[in-house]
Structure formats: C-alpha cells, structure tokens
Amino acid sequence: MRFLRIGPAGAERPALLLDADAQVAHDLSALTPDIDGAFLASLTPERRAELAARAASGELPQLPLPGARVGAPVARPGKVVCIGLNYRDHAEETGAAIPAEPVVFMKASDTVVGPYDEVLIPRGSVKTDWEVELAIVIGARARYLASPADADSVIAGYSISNDVSEREWQLERGGTWDKGKSCETFNPLGPWLVTADEVPDPQSLGLRLRVNGEVRQNGSTANMIFDVRHVIWYLSQFMVLEPGDIVNTGTPAGVAMGTPGQPWLQPGDVMELEIDGLGAQKLPVGKA
C-alpha cells in the first residue's frame, strides 16, 4: 500500500495508491485530515485492509496523477533524525573511520519538501551535495525498545529521502553538522510512503542517484553498517520516536564530496533518485 499527498504546497490532499503504475490515486480526505502522525498511529493491518477495500470498490473520489504536484508523503514530521556514515564505502570515500556506534544528527523538520520540488542552493553556498537514502517512517511510539527485533512493531513504512548537505557549513564552519543539513528544501521525501508489509526485507534494496543523467550513486541497503532494526532500537535508547517522525538511514558512496573533482550541485542541475519498490524523485536545482 502506498500513501501520498497531492496538491499545492500547504494544501495537499491525503491519498492512497493501490498500484505503483496507476494514473489515479484515491482521495482519503473524507477519512483523515492528512497523512500525519495520528493517521499513521491508526494504521493497523485491519485499517489498511479497510482502506484498500474502499478504494477498490470505487467509493473514494479519484485524483488524477499526470500533471499534479505530489508533496512529501508525510505531513509535518515532528523530527527528522539522521544516521551519518552508515555505509562502509561512504565512510571510506570521505576518509572517516568506520563508526563503532551510529552517528546521529538532526535536520530541521521544515527541510522536508516534495519529490519533484526545487532544491535551493543556499546563499553563500559553495559545496552543496546530494545523498540518496532509505527513510524510515515511524508509526508507533518507540521508547527504550528492548531489542532490535522490536523495531518492526514501530515502523509504518519506508520512503526515499535526499539528505541534501552543504559540506563547507557541515564540516568546516565549527559546531555540529546541523547547520549544513537544515537549509530550506534540504530533505526531499517521497513520492510515496510504502507500508512496511510491502517491504519484506529493507536490507536488500538498491539505491541509485543521477545528476544530469550521470550515475553518481549505485548502492544497496545490504551494505549498511547498522541495519534498519538496529538503528531504530539504538535511537530509542536516546530519544522517544513518535508516529510521523522520519529517520534517514545513511547514504552509499558516490557523493560529490568523495568524487574526484568534487562536482558540487549547481543551479540548473537535475537530480534523479530511486530505490527499489519505493518510486523515484526528480528534483531541479535552483538558487535561494
């Protein structure tokens, strides 16, 4: 099952997509105000089955997809928590040591934009970079989970995330990473939230990113240092994860920072991202 939000920024309508190739989505506005934490907390298997049946019956209004703006699939996430250096090849390309524990940082929640929206290079930026990542969407409160096996019970689903980063501000300007991670538009998300039951093995997904048609990243979640379950368990020891929170799980090798010549993003570039089974993003790059 795939959830998405369709319409102008700030006025998106919650919707359900029964088939990844469908040209119409099913409007959920009469059933929920939005795809948000409250909705995700209510998303039991029985609720999913009910929604699928109502959509298949033709009861729900249809929203045409061609030409429509698709927003981020989760409205107003409370937190965007990120794991850094979580792929061995990415740590190696940046010259960083393999971490003994997950590297945790935060992004401002208002960095989250739609999967086809413009990504803005900040004023004064000289080193804006890309990162294709598997995003975990939280569906139930996670507080002091007893073991990584308990993580499955709190995951609503998965999406594609682009952890856009300004490397000079992240690494060369002092302080924490957050200042190079929290610029406006720096977390495109979507196009869909794919429920966890449709992603039986989140550790076997291919991730790819192209810039202007050239493949820059081509990796697999199988190469994570800390897997999805471990990440959620680990975070729950340090903070409470709530329904609607987003967890970015790290990126494979191929970022601009680790590429010869360091081809930082420029206005006019186009980023294309995809993860197996989770759809694709296409993001024009502009300037703030």
CSV table of C-alpha atoms in Angstrom, one decimal:
chain,number,residue,atom,x,y,z
A,1,MET,CA,0.0,0.0,0.0
A,2,ARG,CA,1.3,3.5,-0.9
A,3,PHE,CA,0.2,6.7,0.7
A,4,LEU,CA,0.9,10.1,-0.9
A,5,ARG,CA,-0.2,13.7,-0.7
A,6,ILE,CA,-1.4,15.6,-3.8
A,7,GLY,CA,-1.8,19.3,-4.4
A,8,PRO,CA,-0.2,22.7,-3.9
A,9,ALA,CA,2.3,23.1,-1.1
A,10,GLY,CA,0.3,23.6,2.1
A,11,ALA,CA,-2.9,22.4,0.6
A,12,GLU,CA,-2.1,18.7,-0.2
A,13,ARG,CA,-4.8,16.1,-0.1
A,14,PRO,CA,-4.1,12.7,1.5
A,15,ALA,CA,-4.4,9.9,-1.0
A,16,LEU,CA,-3.9,6.1,-1.5
A,17,LEU,CA,-2.3,4.5,-4.4
A,18,LEU,CA,-3.2,0.8,-5.0
A,19,ASP,CA,-0.8,0.2,-7.9
A,20,ALA,CA,2.6,1.9,-8.4
A,21,ASP,CA,1.8,2.3,-12.1
A,22,ALA,CA,-1.7,3.7,-11.6
A,23,GLN,CA,-2.6,7.1,-13.2
A,24,VAL,CA,-5.1,8.0,-10.4
A,25,ALA,CA,-4.9,8.0,-6.6
A,26,HIS,CA,-7.8,7.6,-4.2
A,27,ASP,CA,-8.7,10.7,-2.2
A,28,LEU,CA,-8.7,10.0,1.6
A,29,SER,CA,-9.8,13.5,2.6
A,30,ALA,CA,-13.2,12.3,3.9
A,31,LEU,CA,-11.4,9.7,6.1
A,32,THR,CA,-8.4,11.6,7.5
A,33,PRO,CA,-7.3,15.3,7.5
A,34,ASP,CA,-3.8,14.3,6.4
A,35,ILE,CA,-1.1,11.6,6.3
A,36,ASP,CA,0.3,12.6,9.6
A,37,GLY,CA,1.4,11.1,12.9
A,38,ALA,CA,-2.2,10.5,14.1
A,39,PHE,CA,-3.1,8.7,10.9
A,40,LEU,CA,0.0,6.6,10.9
A,41,ALA,CA,-0.6,5.6,14.5
A,42,SER,CA,-4.1,4.3,13.5
A,43,LEU,CA,-2.7,2.2,10.6
A,44,THR,CA,-3.3,-1.3,11.8
A,45,PRO,CA,-3.5,-4.2,9.4
A,46,GLU,CA,-7.3,-4.1,9.7
A,47,ARG,CA,-7.3,-0.4,8.9
A,48,ARG,CA,-5.1,-0.9,5.8
A,49,ALA,CA,-7.4,-3.7,4.6
A,50,GLU,CA,-10.4,-1.4,5.0
A,51,LEU,CA,-8.8,1.4,3.1
A,52,ALA,CA,-7.8,-0.9,0.3
A,53,ALA,CA,-11.3,-2.3,0.0
A,54,ARG,CA,-13.0,1.1,-0.1
A,55,ALA,CA,-10.6,2.3,-2.7
A,56,ALA,CA,-11.0,-0.8,-4.9
A,57,SER,CA,-14.8,-0.6,-4.6
A,58,GLY,CA,-14.8,2.9,-6.2
A,59,GLU,CA,-16.2,4.5,-3.1
A,60,LEU,CA,-13.4,7.0,-2.8
A,61,PRO,CA,-13.0,10.0,-5.2
A,62,GLN,CA,-10.2,9.7,-7.7
A,63,LEU,CA,-7.3,12.2,-8.0
A,64,PRO,CA,-5.6,12.2,-11.4
A,65,LEU,CA,-1.8,12.0,-11.1
A,66,PRO,CA,-0.5,13.3,-14.5
A,67,GLY,CA,0.3,17.0,-14.1
A,68,ALA,CA,-0.5,17.0,-10.4
A,69,ARG,CA,2.0,18.2,-7.8
A,70,VAL,CA,3.0,15.4,-5.4
A,71,GLY,CA,4.0,16.6,-1.9
A,72,ALA,CA,6.1,14.9,0.7
A,73,PRO,CA,4.1,11.8,1.8
A,74,VAL,CA,4.2,12.7,5.5
A,75,ALA,CA,2.8,16.0,6.7
A,76,ARG,CA,4.6,17.9,9.4
A,77,PRO,CA,7.1,15.3,10.7
A,78,GLY,CA,7.9,16.1,14.3
A,79,LYS,CA,11.5,15.1,13.9
A,80,VAL,CA,13.9,14.2,11.1
A,81,VAL,CA,16.7,12.1,12.7
A,82,CYS,CA,19.6,11.0,10.5
A,83,ILE,CA,22.4,8.4,10.7
A,84,GLY,CA,25.7,9.5,9.3
A,85,LEU,CA,28.5,7.4,7.8
A,86,ASN,CA,26.2,4.3,7.8
A,87,TYR,CA,27.7,2.7,4.6
A,88,ARG,CA,31.2,1.4,4.8
A,89,ASP,CA,32.0,2.6,1.2
A,90,HIS,CA,30.7,6.1,2.0
A,91,ALA,CA,32.8,6.3,5.2
A,92,GLU,CA,35.8,5.3,3.2
A,93,GLU,CA,35.3,7.8,0.4
A,94,THR,CA,35.1,10.6,2.9
A,95,GLY,CA,38.2,9.4,4.8
A,96,ALA,CA,36.2,8.8,8.0
A,97,ALA,CA,36.8,5.9,10.4
A,98,ILE,CA,34.1,3.2,10.4
A,99,PRO,CA,31.9,4.2,13.4
A,100,ALA,CA,31.6,1.9,16.4
A,101,GLU,CA,28.1,3.2,17.1
A,102,PRO,CA,25.6,5.0,14.8
A,103,VAL,CA,26.5,8.7,14.2
A,104,VAL,CA,23.3,10.6,15.0
A,105,PHE,CA,22.3,14.2,13.9
A,106,MET,CA,19.1,16.1,13.3
A,107,LYS,CA,17.7,18.0,10.4
A,108,ALA,CA,15.0,20.7,10.8
A,109,SER,CA,11.6,19.2,10.0
A,110,ASP,CA,10.8,22.1,7.7
A,111,THR,CA,13.5,20.9,5.3
A,112,VAL,CA,11.0,18.3,4.1
A,113,VAL,CA,9.6,19.0,0.6
A,114,GLY,CA,8.1,17.1,-2.2
A,115,PRO,CA,9.9,14.6,-4.5
A,116,TYR,CA,9.7,16.9,-7.6
A,117,ASP,CA,10.1,20.3,-5.8
A,118,GLU,CA,13.0,22.6,-6.5
A,119,VAL,CA,16.1,22.2,-4.3
A,120,LEU,CA,17.6,25.6,-3.5
A,121,ILE,CA,21.3,26.1,-3.1
A,122,PRO,CA,21.6,28.4,-0.1
A,123,ARG,CA,23.1,31.9,-0.5
A,124,GLY,CA,26.8,31.8,0.0
A,125,SER,CA,27.0,28.0,-0.5
A,126,VAL,CA,29.9,26.6,-2.5
A,127,LYS,CA,29.7,22.9,-1.6
A,128,THR,CA,26.1,21.7,-1.9
A,129,ASP,CA,25.9,17.9,-2.1
A,130,TRP,CA,23.4,15.0,-2.6
A,131,GLU,CA,22.7,11.8,-0.7
A,132,VAL,CA,20.1,9.2,-1.7
A,133,GLU,CA,18.8,7.5,1.5
A,134,LEU,CA,16.2,5.0,2.7
A,135,ALA,CA,13.9,6.8,5.0
A,136,ILE,CA,12.0,5.0,7.8
A,137,VAL,CA,8.6,6.4,8.7
A,138,ILE,CA,7.7,5.8,12.4
A,139,GLY,CA,4.1,4.5,13.1
A,140,ALA,CA,4.1,3.9,16.8
A,141,ARG,CA,5.9,5.4,19.8
A,142,ALA,CA,9.4,3.9,20.3
A,143,ARG,CA,10.8,4.4,23.8
A,144,TYR,CA,13.6,2.2,25.2
A,145,LEU,CA,12.9,-0.8,22.9
A,146,ALA,CA,14.2,-3.9,24.4
A,147,SER,CA,15.9,-5.3,21.3
A,148,PRO,CA,16.4,-4.6,17.6
A,149,ALA,CA,13.7,-7.2,16.9
A,150,ASP,CA,11.1,-4.8,18.5
A,151,ALA,CA,11.7,-2.2,15.8
A,152,ASP,CA,9.3,-3.9,13.4
A,153,SER,CA,6.4,-3.0,15.6
A,154,VAL,CA,7.0,0.7,15.4
A,155,ILE,CA,7.8,1.1,11.6
A,156,ALA,CA,4.9,2.3,9.5
A,157,GLY,CA,6.8,2.1,6.2
A,158,TYR,CA,9.6,3.5,4.0
A,159,SER,CA,10.2,6.2,1.6
A,160,ILE,CA,13.0,7.8,-0.5
A,161,SER,CA,14.9,10.7,1.2
A,162,ASN,CA,17.5,13.0,-0.3
A,163,ASP,CA,19.7,14.2,2.6
A,164,VAL,CA,21.0,17.3,0.8
A,165,SER,CA,24.0,18.8,2.5
A,166,GLU,CA,26.2,21.9,2.4
A,167,ARG,CA,29.6,20.4,3.2
A,168,GLU,CA,31.5,23.6,4.0
A,169,TRP,CA,29.0,24.5,6.6
A,170,GLN,CA,28.7,20.9,7.9
A,171,LEU,CA,32.4,20.3,8.3
A,172,GLU,CA,34.4,23.5,8.1
A,173,ARG,CA,32.5,26.1,10.0
A,174,GLY,CA,32.6,24.7,13.5
A,175,GLY,CA,29.8,23.4,15.7
A,176,THR,CA,27.6,20.4,14.8
A,177,TRP,CA,26.7,19.0,11.4
A,178,ASP,CA,23.2,20.5,11.6
A,179,LYS,CA,24.0,23.9,10.1
A,180,GLY,CA,25.0,22.2,6.8
A,181,LYS,CA,21.9,19.9,6.9
A,182,SER,CA,19.0,22.1,7.8
A,183,CYS,CA,18.7,24.6,5.0
A,184,GLU,CA,15.3,25.1,3.3
A,185,THR,CA,14.4,22.3,0.8
A,186,PHE,CA,17.3,20.1,2.1
A,187,ASN,CA,15.1,16.9,2.6
A,188,PRO,CA,13.0,16.0,-0.4
A,189,LEU,CA,10.9,13.0,0.6
A,190,GLY,CA,8.7,10.6,-1.4
A,191,PRO,CA,7.0,10.1,-3.8
A,192,TRP,CA,5.2,7.6,-1.5
A,193,LEU,CA,5.1,6.1,1.9
A,194,VAL,CA,5.2,2.4,1.2
A,195,THR,CA,3.9,0.4,4.1
A,196,ALA,CA,6.3,-2.0,5.8
A,197,ASP,CA,4.3,-5.1,4.8
A,198,GLU,CA,5.2,-4.4,1.2
A,199,VAL,CA,9.0,-4.1,2.0
A,200,PRO,CA,9.7,-7.6,3.4
A,201,ASP,CA,13.5,-7.0,3.5
A,202,PRO,CA,14.6,-3.4,3.8
A,203,GLN,CA,18.2,-4.7,3.7
A,204,SER,CA,18.1,-5.8,0.1
A,205,LEU,CA,17.1,-2.6,-1.7
A,206,GLY,CA,19.1,-1.0,-4.5
A,207,LEU,CA,19.6,2.8,-4.2
A,208,ARG,CA,20.6,5.0,-7.2
A,209,LEU,CA,21.1,8.7,-7.8
A,210,ARG,CA,21.9,10.5,-11.1
A,211,VAL,CA,22.9,14.1,-11.7
A,212,ASN,CA,22.1,15.4,-15.2
A,213,GLY,CA,21.7,11.8,-16.3
A,214,GLU,CA,25.1,10.6,-15.0
A,215,VAL,CA,25.0,7.9,-12.3
A,216,ARG,CA,26.6,9.2,-9.2
A,217,GLN,CA,25.4,6.7,-6.6
A,218,ASN,CA,24.6,3.0,-7.1
A,219,GLY,CA,24.4,1.0,-3.9
A,220,SER,CA,22.4,-1.4,-1.7
A,221,THR,CA,21.0,-1.2,1.7
A,222,ALA,CA,22.7,-4.6,2.3
A,223,ASN,CA,25.9,-2.6,2.8
A,224,MET,CA,24.6,-0.6,5.8
A,225,ILE,CA,26.9,-0.8,8.8
A,226,PHE,CA,23.9,-0.6,11.2
A,227,ASP,CA,20.7,-2.1,9.8
A,228,VAL,CA,17.2,-0.7,10.0
A,229,ARG,CA,16.2,-2.6,13.1
A,230,HIS,CA,19.4,-1.7,14.9
A,231,VAL,CA,19.1,2.0,14.1
A,232,ILE,CA,15.5,2.2,15.5
A,233,TRP,CA,16.4,0.3,18.6
A,234,TYR,CA,19.5,2.4,19.1
A,235,LEU,CA,17.7,5.7,18.7
A,236,SER,CA,15.0,4.7,21.2
A,237,GLN,CA,17.6,4.5,23.9
A,238,PHE,CA,18.4,8.2,23.5
A,239,MET,CA,15.1,9.8,22.4
A,240,VAL,CA,11.4,9.0,22.0
A,241,LEU,CA,10.4,8.4,18.4
A,242,GLU,CA,6.8,9.4,17.7
A,243,PRO,CA,4.4,8.5,14.8
A,244,GLY,CA,5.2,10.6,11.8
A,245,ASP,CA,8.9,11.0,12.7
A,246,ILE,CA,11.4,10.4,9.8
A,247,VAL,CA,14.7,8.5,10.2
A,248,ASN,CA,17.2,8.8,7.4
A,249,THR,CA,19.5,5.8,7.4
A,250,GLY,CA,22.6,7.0,5.6
A,251,THR,CA,23.9,7.0,2.0
A,252,PRO,CA,26.2,4.8,-0.1
A,253,ALA,CA,29.4,6.0,-1.8
A,254,GLY,CA,29.2,8.5,-4.7
A,255,VAL,CA,28.5,11.8,-3.1
A,256,ALA,CA,30.2,14.9,-4.6
A,257,MET,CA,32.5,15.3,-1.6
A,258,GLY,CA,34.0,11.9,-2.3
A,259,THR,CA,34.1,12.2,-6.1
A,260,PRO,CA,37.3,13.3,-8.0
A,261,GLY,CA,36.9,17.0,-8.9
A,262,GLN,CA,34.0,17.3,-6.3
A,263,PRO,CA,31.2,18.2,-8.8
A,264,TRP,CA,29.1,20.2,-6.3
A,265,LEU,CA,25.5,20.9,-7.3
A,266,GLN,CA,24.9,24.0,-9.5
A,267,PRO,CA,21.7,25.9,-10.4
A,268,GLY,CA,20.2,24.1,-13.4
A,269,ASP,CA,21.3,20.7,-12.4
A,270,VAL,CA,18.7,17.9,-12.1
A,271,MET,CA,18.9,15.1,-9.5
A,272,GLU,CA,17.1,11.8,-10.1
A,273,LEU,CA,16.8,9.3,-7.2
A,274,GLU,CA,15.2,5.8,-7.0
A,275,ILE,CA,15.0,3.0,-4.5
A,276,ASP,CA,13.7,-0.4,-5.5
A,277,GLY,CA,10.0,-0.6,-4.9
A,278,LEU,CA,9.8,2.9,-3.4
A,279,GLY,CA,9.4,5.0,-6.6
A,280,ALA,CA,11.6,7.8,-7.9
A,281,GLN,CA,12.3,11.5,-7.4
A,282,LYS,CA,13.2,14.2,-10.0
A,283,LEU,CA,14.5,17.4,-8.5
A,284,PRO,CA,15.5,20.6,-10.3
A,285,VAL,CA,18.2,22.6,-8.6
A,286,GLY,CA,17.8,26.4,-8.2
A,287,LYS,CA,19.2,29.1,-6.0
A,288,ALA,CA,17.8,30.7,-2.9
